[in-house]
Short mmCIF file of C-alpha atoms and ligand atoms in Angstrom, two decimals:
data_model
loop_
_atom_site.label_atom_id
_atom_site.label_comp_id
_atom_site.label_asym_id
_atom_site.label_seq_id
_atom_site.Cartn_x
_atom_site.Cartn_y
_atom_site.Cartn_z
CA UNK X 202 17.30 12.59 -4.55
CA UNK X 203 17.51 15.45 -7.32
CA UNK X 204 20.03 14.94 -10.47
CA UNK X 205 21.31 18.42 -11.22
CA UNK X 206 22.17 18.73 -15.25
CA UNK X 207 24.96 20.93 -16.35
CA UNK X 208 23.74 24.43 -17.62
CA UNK X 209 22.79 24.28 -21.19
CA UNK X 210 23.24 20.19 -22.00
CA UNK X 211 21.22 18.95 -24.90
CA UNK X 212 17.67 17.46 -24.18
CA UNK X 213 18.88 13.84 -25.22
CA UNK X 214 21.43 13.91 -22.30
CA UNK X 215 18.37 14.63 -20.09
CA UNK X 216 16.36 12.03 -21.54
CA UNK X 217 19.53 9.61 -21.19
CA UNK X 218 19.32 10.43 -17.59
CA UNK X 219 15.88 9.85 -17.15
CA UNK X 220 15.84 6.28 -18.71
CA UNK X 221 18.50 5.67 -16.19
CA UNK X 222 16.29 6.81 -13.42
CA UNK X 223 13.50 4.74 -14.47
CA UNK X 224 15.70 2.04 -15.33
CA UNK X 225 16.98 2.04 -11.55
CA UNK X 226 12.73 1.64 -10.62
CA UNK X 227 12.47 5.58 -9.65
CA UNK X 228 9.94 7.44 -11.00
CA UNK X 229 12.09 10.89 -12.58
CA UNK X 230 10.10 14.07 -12.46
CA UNK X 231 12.12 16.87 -14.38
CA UNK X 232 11.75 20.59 -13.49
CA UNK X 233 13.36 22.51 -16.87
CA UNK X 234 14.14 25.66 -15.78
CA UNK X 235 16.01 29.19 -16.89
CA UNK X 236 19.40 27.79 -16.76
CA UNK X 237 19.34 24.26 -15.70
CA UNK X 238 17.12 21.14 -15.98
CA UNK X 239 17.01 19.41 -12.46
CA UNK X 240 15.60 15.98 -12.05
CA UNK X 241 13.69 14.82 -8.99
CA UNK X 242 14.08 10.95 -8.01
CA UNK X 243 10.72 9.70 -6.51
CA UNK X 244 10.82 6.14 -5.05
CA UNK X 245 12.54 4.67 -2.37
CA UNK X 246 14.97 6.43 -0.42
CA UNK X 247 17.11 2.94 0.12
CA UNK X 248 18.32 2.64 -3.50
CA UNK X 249 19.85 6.30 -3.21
CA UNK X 250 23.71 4.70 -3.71
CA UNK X 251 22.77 3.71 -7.10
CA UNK X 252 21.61 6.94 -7.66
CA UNK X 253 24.85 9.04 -6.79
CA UNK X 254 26.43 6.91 -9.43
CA UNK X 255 25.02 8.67 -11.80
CA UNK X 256 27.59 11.97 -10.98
CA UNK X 257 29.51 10.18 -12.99
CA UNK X 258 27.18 10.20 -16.41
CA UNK X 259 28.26 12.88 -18.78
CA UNK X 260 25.65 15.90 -18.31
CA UNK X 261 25.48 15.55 -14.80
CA UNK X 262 26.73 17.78 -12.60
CA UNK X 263 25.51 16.28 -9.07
CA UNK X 264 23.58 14.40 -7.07
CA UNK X 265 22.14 15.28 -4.03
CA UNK X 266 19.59 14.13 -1.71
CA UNK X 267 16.07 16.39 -1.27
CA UNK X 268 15.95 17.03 2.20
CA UNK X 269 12.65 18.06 3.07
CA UNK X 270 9.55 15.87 3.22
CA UNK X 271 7.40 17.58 0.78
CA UNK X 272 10.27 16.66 -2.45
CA UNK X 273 7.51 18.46 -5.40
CA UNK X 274 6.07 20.91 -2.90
CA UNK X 275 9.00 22.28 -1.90
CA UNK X 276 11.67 24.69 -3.59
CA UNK X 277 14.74 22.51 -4.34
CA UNK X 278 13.06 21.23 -7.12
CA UNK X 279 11.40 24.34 -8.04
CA UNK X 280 12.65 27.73 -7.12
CA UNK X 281 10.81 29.75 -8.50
CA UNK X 282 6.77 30.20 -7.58
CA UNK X 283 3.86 28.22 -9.67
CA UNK X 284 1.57 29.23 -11.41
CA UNK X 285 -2.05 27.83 -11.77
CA UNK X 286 -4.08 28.26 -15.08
CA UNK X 287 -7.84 28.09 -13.86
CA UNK X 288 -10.54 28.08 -16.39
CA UNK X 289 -9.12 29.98 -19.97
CA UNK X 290 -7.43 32.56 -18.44
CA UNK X 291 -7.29 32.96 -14.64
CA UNK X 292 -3.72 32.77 -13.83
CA UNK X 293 -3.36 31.95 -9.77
CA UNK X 294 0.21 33.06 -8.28
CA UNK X 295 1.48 35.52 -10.76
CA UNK X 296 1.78 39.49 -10.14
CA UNK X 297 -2.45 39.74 -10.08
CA UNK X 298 -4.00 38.78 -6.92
CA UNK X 299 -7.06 36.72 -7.70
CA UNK X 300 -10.10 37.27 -5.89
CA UNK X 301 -12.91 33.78 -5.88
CA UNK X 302 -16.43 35.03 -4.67
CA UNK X 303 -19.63 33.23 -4.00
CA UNK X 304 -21.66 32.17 -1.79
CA UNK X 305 -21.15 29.39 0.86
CA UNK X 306 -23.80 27.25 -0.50
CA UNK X 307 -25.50 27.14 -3.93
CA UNK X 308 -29.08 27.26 -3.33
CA UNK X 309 -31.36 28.09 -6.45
CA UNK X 310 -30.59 28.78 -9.92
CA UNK X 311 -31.80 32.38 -9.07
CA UNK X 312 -29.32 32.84 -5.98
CA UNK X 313 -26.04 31.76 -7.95
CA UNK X 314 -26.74 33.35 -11.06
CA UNK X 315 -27.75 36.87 -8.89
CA UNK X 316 -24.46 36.32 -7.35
CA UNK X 317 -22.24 35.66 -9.90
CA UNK X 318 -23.33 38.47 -12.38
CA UNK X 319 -22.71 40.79 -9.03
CA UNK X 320 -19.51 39.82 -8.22
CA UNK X 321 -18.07 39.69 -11.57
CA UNK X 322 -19.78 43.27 -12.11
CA UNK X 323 -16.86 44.25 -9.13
CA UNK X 324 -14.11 42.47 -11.02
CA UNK X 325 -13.87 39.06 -9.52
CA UNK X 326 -12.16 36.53 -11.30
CA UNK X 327 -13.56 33.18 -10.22
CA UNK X 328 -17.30 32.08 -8.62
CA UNK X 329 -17.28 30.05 -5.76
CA UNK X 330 -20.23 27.82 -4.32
CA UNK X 331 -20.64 24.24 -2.78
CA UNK X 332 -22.66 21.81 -4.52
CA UNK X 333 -21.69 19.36 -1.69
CA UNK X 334 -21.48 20.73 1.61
CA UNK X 335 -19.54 19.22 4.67
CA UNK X 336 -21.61 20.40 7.18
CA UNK X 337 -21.14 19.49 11.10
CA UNK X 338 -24.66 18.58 11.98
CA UNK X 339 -26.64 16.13 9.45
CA UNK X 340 -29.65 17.90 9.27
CA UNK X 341 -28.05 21.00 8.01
CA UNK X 342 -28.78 21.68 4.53
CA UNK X 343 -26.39 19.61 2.94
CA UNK X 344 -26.30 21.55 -0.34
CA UNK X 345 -28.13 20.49 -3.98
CA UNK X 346 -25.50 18.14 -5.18
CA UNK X 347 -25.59 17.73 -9.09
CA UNK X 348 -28.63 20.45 -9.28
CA UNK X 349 -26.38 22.54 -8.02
CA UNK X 350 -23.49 21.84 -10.55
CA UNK X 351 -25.61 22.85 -13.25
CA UNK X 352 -26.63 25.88 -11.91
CA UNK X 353 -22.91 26.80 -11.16
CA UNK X 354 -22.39 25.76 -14.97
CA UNK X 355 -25.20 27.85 -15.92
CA UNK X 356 -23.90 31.15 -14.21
CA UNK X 357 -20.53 30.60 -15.98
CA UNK X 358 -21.77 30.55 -19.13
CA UNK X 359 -23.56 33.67 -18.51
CA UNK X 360 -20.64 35.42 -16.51
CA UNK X 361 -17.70 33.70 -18.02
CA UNK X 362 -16.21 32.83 -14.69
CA UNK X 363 -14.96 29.73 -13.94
CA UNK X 364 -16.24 27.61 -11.36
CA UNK X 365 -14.74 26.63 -8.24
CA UNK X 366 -16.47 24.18 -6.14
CA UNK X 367 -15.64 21.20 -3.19
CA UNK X 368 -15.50 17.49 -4.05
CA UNK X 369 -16.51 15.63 -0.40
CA UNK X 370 -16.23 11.94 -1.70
CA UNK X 371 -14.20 10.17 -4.48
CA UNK X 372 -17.59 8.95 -5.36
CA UNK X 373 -18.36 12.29 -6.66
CA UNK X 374 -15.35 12.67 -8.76
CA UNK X 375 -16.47 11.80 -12.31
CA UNK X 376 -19.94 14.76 -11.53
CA UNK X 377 -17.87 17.18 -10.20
CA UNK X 378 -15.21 17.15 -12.89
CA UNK X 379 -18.11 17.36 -15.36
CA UNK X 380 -18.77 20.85 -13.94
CA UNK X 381 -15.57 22.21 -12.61
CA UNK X 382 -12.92 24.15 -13.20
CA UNK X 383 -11.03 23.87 -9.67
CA UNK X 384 -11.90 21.06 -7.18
CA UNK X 385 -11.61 22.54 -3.42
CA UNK X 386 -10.77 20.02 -1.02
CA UNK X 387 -12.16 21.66 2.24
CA UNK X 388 -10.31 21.73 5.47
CA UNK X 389 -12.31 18.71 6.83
CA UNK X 390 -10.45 16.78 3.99
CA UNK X 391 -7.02 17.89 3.79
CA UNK X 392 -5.67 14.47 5.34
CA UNK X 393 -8.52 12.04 3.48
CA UNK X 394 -5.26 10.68 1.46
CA UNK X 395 -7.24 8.57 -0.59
CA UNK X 396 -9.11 11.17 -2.09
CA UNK X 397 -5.76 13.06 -2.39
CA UNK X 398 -4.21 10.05 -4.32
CA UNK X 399 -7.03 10.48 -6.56
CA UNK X 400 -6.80 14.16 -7.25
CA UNK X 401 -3.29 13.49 -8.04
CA UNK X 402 -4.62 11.42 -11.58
CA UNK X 403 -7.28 14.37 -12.08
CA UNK X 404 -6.26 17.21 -14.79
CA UNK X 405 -7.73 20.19 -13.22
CA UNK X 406 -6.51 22.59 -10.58
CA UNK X 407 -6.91 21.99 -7.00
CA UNK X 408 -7.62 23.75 -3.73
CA UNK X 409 -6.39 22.34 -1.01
CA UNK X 410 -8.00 24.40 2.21
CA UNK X 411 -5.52 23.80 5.19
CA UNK X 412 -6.90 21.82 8.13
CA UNK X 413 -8.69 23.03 11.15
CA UNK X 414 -5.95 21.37 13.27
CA UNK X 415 -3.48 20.49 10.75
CA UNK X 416 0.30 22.15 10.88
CA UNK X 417 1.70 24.04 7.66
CA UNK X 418 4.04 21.16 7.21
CA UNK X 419 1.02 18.64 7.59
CA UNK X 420 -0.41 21.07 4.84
CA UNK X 421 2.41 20.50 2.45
CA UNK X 422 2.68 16.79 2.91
CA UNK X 423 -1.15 16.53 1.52
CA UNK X 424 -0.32 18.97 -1.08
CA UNK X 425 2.32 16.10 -1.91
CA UNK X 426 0.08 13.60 -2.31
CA UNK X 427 -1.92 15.19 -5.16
CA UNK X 428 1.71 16.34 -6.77
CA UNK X 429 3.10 12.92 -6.82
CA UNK X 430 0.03 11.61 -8.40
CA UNK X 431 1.00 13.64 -11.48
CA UNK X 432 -1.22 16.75 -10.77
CA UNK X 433 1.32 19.98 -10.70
CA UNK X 434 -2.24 22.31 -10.54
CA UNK X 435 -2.36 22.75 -6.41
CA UNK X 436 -3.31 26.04 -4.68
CA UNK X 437 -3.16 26.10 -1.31
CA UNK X 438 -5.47 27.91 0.92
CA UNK X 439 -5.41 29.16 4.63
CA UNK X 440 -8.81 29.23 6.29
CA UNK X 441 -8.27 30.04 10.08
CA UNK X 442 -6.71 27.38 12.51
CA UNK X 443 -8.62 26.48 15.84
CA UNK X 444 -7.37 28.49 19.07
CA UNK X 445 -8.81 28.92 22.55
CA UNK X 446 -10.19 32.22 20.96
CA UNK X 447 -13.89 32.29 20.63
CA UNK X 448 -14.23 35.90 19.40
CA UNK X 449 -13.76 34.34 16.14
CA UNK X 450 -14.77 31.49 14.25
CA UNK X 451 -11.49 30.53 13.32
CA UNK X 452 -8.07 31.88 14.14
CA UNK X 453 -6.51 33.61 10.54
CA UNK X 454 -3.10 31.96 10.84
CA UNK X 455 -1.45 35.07 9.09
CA UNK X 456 1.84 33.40 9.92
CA UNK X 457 1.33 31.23 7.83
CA UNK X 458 1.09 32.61 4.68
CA UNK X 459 4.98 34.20 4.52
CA UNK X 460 5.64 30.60 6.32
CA UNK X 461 4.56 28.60 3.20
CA UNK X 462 5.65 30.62 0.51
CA UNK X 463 9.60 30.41 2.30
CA UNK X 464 9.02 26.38 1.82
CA UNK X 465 6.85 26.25 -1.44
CA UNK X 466 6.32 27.22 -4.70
CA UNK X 467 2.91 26.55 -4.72
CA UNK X 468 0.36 29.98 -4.82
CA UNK X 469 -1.10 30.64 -1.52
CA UNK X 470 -4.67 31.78 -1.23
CA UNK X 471 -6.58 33.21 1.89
CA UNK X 472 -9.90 32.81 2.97
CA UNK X 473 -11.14 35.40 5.34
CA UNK X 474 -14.61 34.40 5.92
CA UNK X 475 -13.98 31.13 7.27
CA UNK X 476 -10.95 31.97 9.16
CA UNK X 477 -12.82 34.95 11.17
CA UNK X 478 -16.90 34.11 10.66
CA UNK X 479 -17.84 37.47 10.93
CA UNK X 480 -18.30 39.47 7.70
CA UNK X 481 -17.32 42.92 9.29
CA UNK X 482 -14.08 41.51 9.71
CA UNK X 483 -13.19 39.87 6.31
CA UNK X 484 -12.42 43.27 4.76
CA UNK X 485 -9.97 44.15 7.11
CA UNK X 486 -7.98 40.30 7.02
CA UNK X 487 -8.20 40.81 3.90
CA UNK X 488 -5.91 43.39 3.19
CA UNK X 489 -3.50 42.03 5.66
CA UNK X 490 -3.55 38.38 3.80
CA UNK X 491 -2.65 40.55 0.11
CA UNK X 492 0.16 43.26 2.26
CA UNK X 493 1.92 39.61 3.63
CA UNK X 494 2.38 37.94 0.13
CA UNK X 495 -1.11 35.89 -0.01
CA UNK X 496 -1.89 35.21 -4.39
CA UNK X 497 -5.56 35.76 -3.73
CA UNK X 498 -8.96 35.50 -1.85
CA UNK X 499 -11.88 33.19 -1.92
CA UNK X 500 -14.77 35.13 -0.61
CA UNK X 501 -18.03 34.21 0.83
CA UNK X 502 -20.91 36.74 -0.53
CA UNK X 503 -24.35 36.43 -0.68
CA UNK X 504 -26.91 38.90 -1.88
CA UNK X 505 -28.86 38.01 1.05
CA UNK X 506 -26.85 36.70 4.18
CA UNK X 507 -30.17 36.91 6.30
CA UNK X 508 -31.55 34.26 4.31
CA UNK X 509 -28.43 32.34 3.68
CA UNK X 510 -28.64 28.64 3.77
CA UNK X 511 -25.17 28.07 5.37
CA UNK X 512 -22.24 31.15 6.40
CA UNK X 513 -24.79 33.88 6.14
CA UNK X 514 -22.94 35.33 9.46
CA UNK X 515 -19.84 35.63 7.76
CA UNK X 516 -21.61 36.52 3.82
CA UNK X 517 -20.29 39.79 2.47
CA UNK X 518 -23.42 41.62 1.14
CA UNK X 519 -22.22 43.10 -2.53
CA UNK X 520 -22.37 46.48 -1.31
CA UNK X 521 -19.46 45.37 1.45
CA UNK X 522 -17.72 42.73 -1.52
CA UNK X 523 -17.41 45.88 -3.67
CA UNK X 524 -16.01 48.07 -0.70
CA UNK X 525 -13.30 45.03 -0.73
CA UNK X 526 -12.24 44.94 -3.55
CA UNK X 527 -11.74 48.46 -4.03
CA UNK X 528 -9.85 48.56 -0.46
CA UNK X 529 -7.91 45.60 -1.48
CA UNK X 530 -7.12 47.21 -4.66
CA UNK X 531 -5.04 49.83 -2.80
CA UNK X 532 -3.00 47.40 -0.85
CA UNK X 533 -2.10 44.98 -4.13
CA UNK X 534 -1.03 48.75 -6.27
CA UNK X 535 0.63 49.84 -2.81
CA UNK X 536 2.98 46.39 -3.83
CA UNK X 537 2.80 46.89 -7.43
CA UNK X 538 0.13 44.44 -8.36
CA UNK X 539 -3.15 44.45 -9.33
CA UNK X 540 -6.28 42.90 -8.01
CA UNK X 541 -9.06 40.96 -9.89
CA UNK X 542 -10.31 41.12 -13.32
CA UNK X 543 -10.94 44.90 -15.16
CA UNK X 544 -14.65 46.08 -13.93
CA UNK X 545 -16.86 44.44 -16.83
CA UNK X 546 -18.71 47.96 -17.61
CA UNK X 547 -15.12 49.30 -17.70
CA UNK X 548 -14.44 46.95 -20.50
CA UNK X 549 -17.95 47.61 -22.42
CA UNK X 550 -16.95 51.42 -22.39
CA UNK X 551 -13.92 50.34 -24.02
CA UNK X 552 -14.99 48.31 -26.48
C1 PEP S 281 -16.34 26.35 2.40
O1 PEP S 281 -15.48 26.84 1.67
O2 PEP S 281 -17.55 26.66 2.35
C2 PEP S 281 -15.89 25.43 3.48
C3 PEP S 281 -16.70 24.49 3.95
O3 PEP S 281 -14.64 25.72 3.90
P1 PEP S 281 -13.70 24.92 4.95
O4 PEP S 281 -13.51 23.55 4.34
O5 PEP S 281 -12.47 25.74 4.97
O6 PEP S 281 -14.41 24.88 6.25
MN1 MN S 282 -18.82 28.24 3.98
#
């Protein structure tokens, strides 16, 4: 149920209403926005009589139920889109489409750091790379694990970029929140609700990667977990769905992108190189994912794909990342926004 204040009523009227929330066992989650405060009601849906009484309390102007599944994720609560803070200064979902590079894998101090100082040389705003890697066959590399962390905090101290990286296993969570600045939940995980539950207590962004087989409304409902845990910070991210296609790793759910953002207010990334597996094609997805509303990219490059320890097929060499982001660039002006962070020599000369 969401309590609807009257435009303009004094904060202790809201806070009235909320002790009578709580007081009634629901846990009240107030949105304060432009004109009005609204109040979601998060508990169980049997008590909701009670609730409606409270049209009656001075500063209310109604009651009404939430009707869709996802109460946080969805826009009755909150109109109007998010907007993640990642690292200092990254800002996820406003008019700048972000752009996360890296590589698949981290694999030596030498690779990441190579990497990093490349793509932030071509104006990316974040640097990708697995530390933990879910990997379908067990003797795949299965990434350096806390070695790995430290080189990822290593190449953000050099490059400034923040780090985004996955957590596989709540047993991780106190290592990787040492080092990270967004915890990706990868598309294996997106219905492990117990990790979810945890990420909801966590106090850094999240990046939930949409399921292989999982439905955008499956997509919201984990997104809800991590919400009603207390964490507002969740991106979501479209990777490629499975289809009978097998020109392509993955099948770029395009749809889905205009799909979410008409039921959420949470920022919507794309990842082309998972979705198609090819790197010749991530340019081109690309630029459809920023034309159809998407808040960003997370990129897989590598300054060597041919020696890649996992996703060199689909690896952007930084030649072909740099080619992105200045094709990209046209489509996010073409809408009036712009892409990635100011060129780094750009900002030298200016100094
Ligand atoms: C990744 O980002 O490297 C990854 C494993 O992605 P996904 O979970 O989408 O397969
Ligand atoms: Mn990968």
């Amino acid at each position: 149920m969401i309590v609807v204040m009257k435009a303009g009523v004094p904060q202790e009227m809201v806070d009235e209403v909320i002790r009578a929330i709580e007081e009634l066992g629901y846990r009240a989650h107030p949105m304060y926005g432009v004109e009005r405060t609204v109040i979601g009601c998060l508990g169980d849906e049997r008590g909701k009589s009670q609730l409606m009484d409270l049209e009656s309390v001075s500063g209310v102007e109604m009651v009404m139920p939430i009707l869709s599944p996802y109460k946080l994720a969805g826009k009755q609560l909150r109109p109007e889109p998010s907007i993640v803070t990642v690292g200092p200064n990254c800002k996820i979902g406003g008019n700048n489409i972000v752009v996360i590079a890296g590589p698949c894998s981290v694999e030596s101090e030498e690779q990441i750091l190579e990497t990093a100082r490349a793509v932030a040389a071509c104006g990316a705003n974040a640097l990708r790379g697995g530390a933990f890697k879910p990997r379908s066959s067990t003797y795949s590399f299965q990434g350096l694990g806390e070695d790995g962390l430290k080189m990822l905090a290593t190449a953000r101290a050099e490059t400034g970029l923040p780090i985004v990286t996955e957590i596989m296993d709540v047993h991780d969570l106190e290592l990787v929140l040492r080092y990270a600045d967004v915890l990706q939940v990868g598309a294996r995980n997106m219905q492990n609700f117990s990790l979810l539950r945890t990420l909801g207590t966590v106090r850094k962004p999240i990046l939930l990667k949409r399921g292989m087989a999982a439905t955008v409304e499956e997509l919201l409902l984990s997104a809800e977990y991590i919400l009603a845990g207390g964490n507002q910070d969740v991106i979501l991210c479209e990777r490629g769905i499975r289809t009978f296609e097998t020109a392509t790793r993955n099948t770029l759910d395009i749809n889905a992108v205009p799909a979410l953002a008409e039921r959420t207010h949470l920022p919507i990334l794309v990842d082309p190189s998972h979705a198609t597996g090819v790197w010749r094609y991530v340019t081109p997805v690309s630029k459809a994912a920023v034309a159809c509303g998407a808040a960003g990219l997370i990129v897989e490059v590598h300054p060597h794909p041919e020696r890649a320890l996992s996703d060199g097929a689909q690896s952007l060499k930084v030649e072909s990342f740099r080619e992105l982001m200045e094709e990209v660039g046209v489509i996010a002006r073409a809408l009036g926004k712009s892409l990635g962070q100011p060129i780094r020599s750009q900002l030298e000369a200016e100094k």
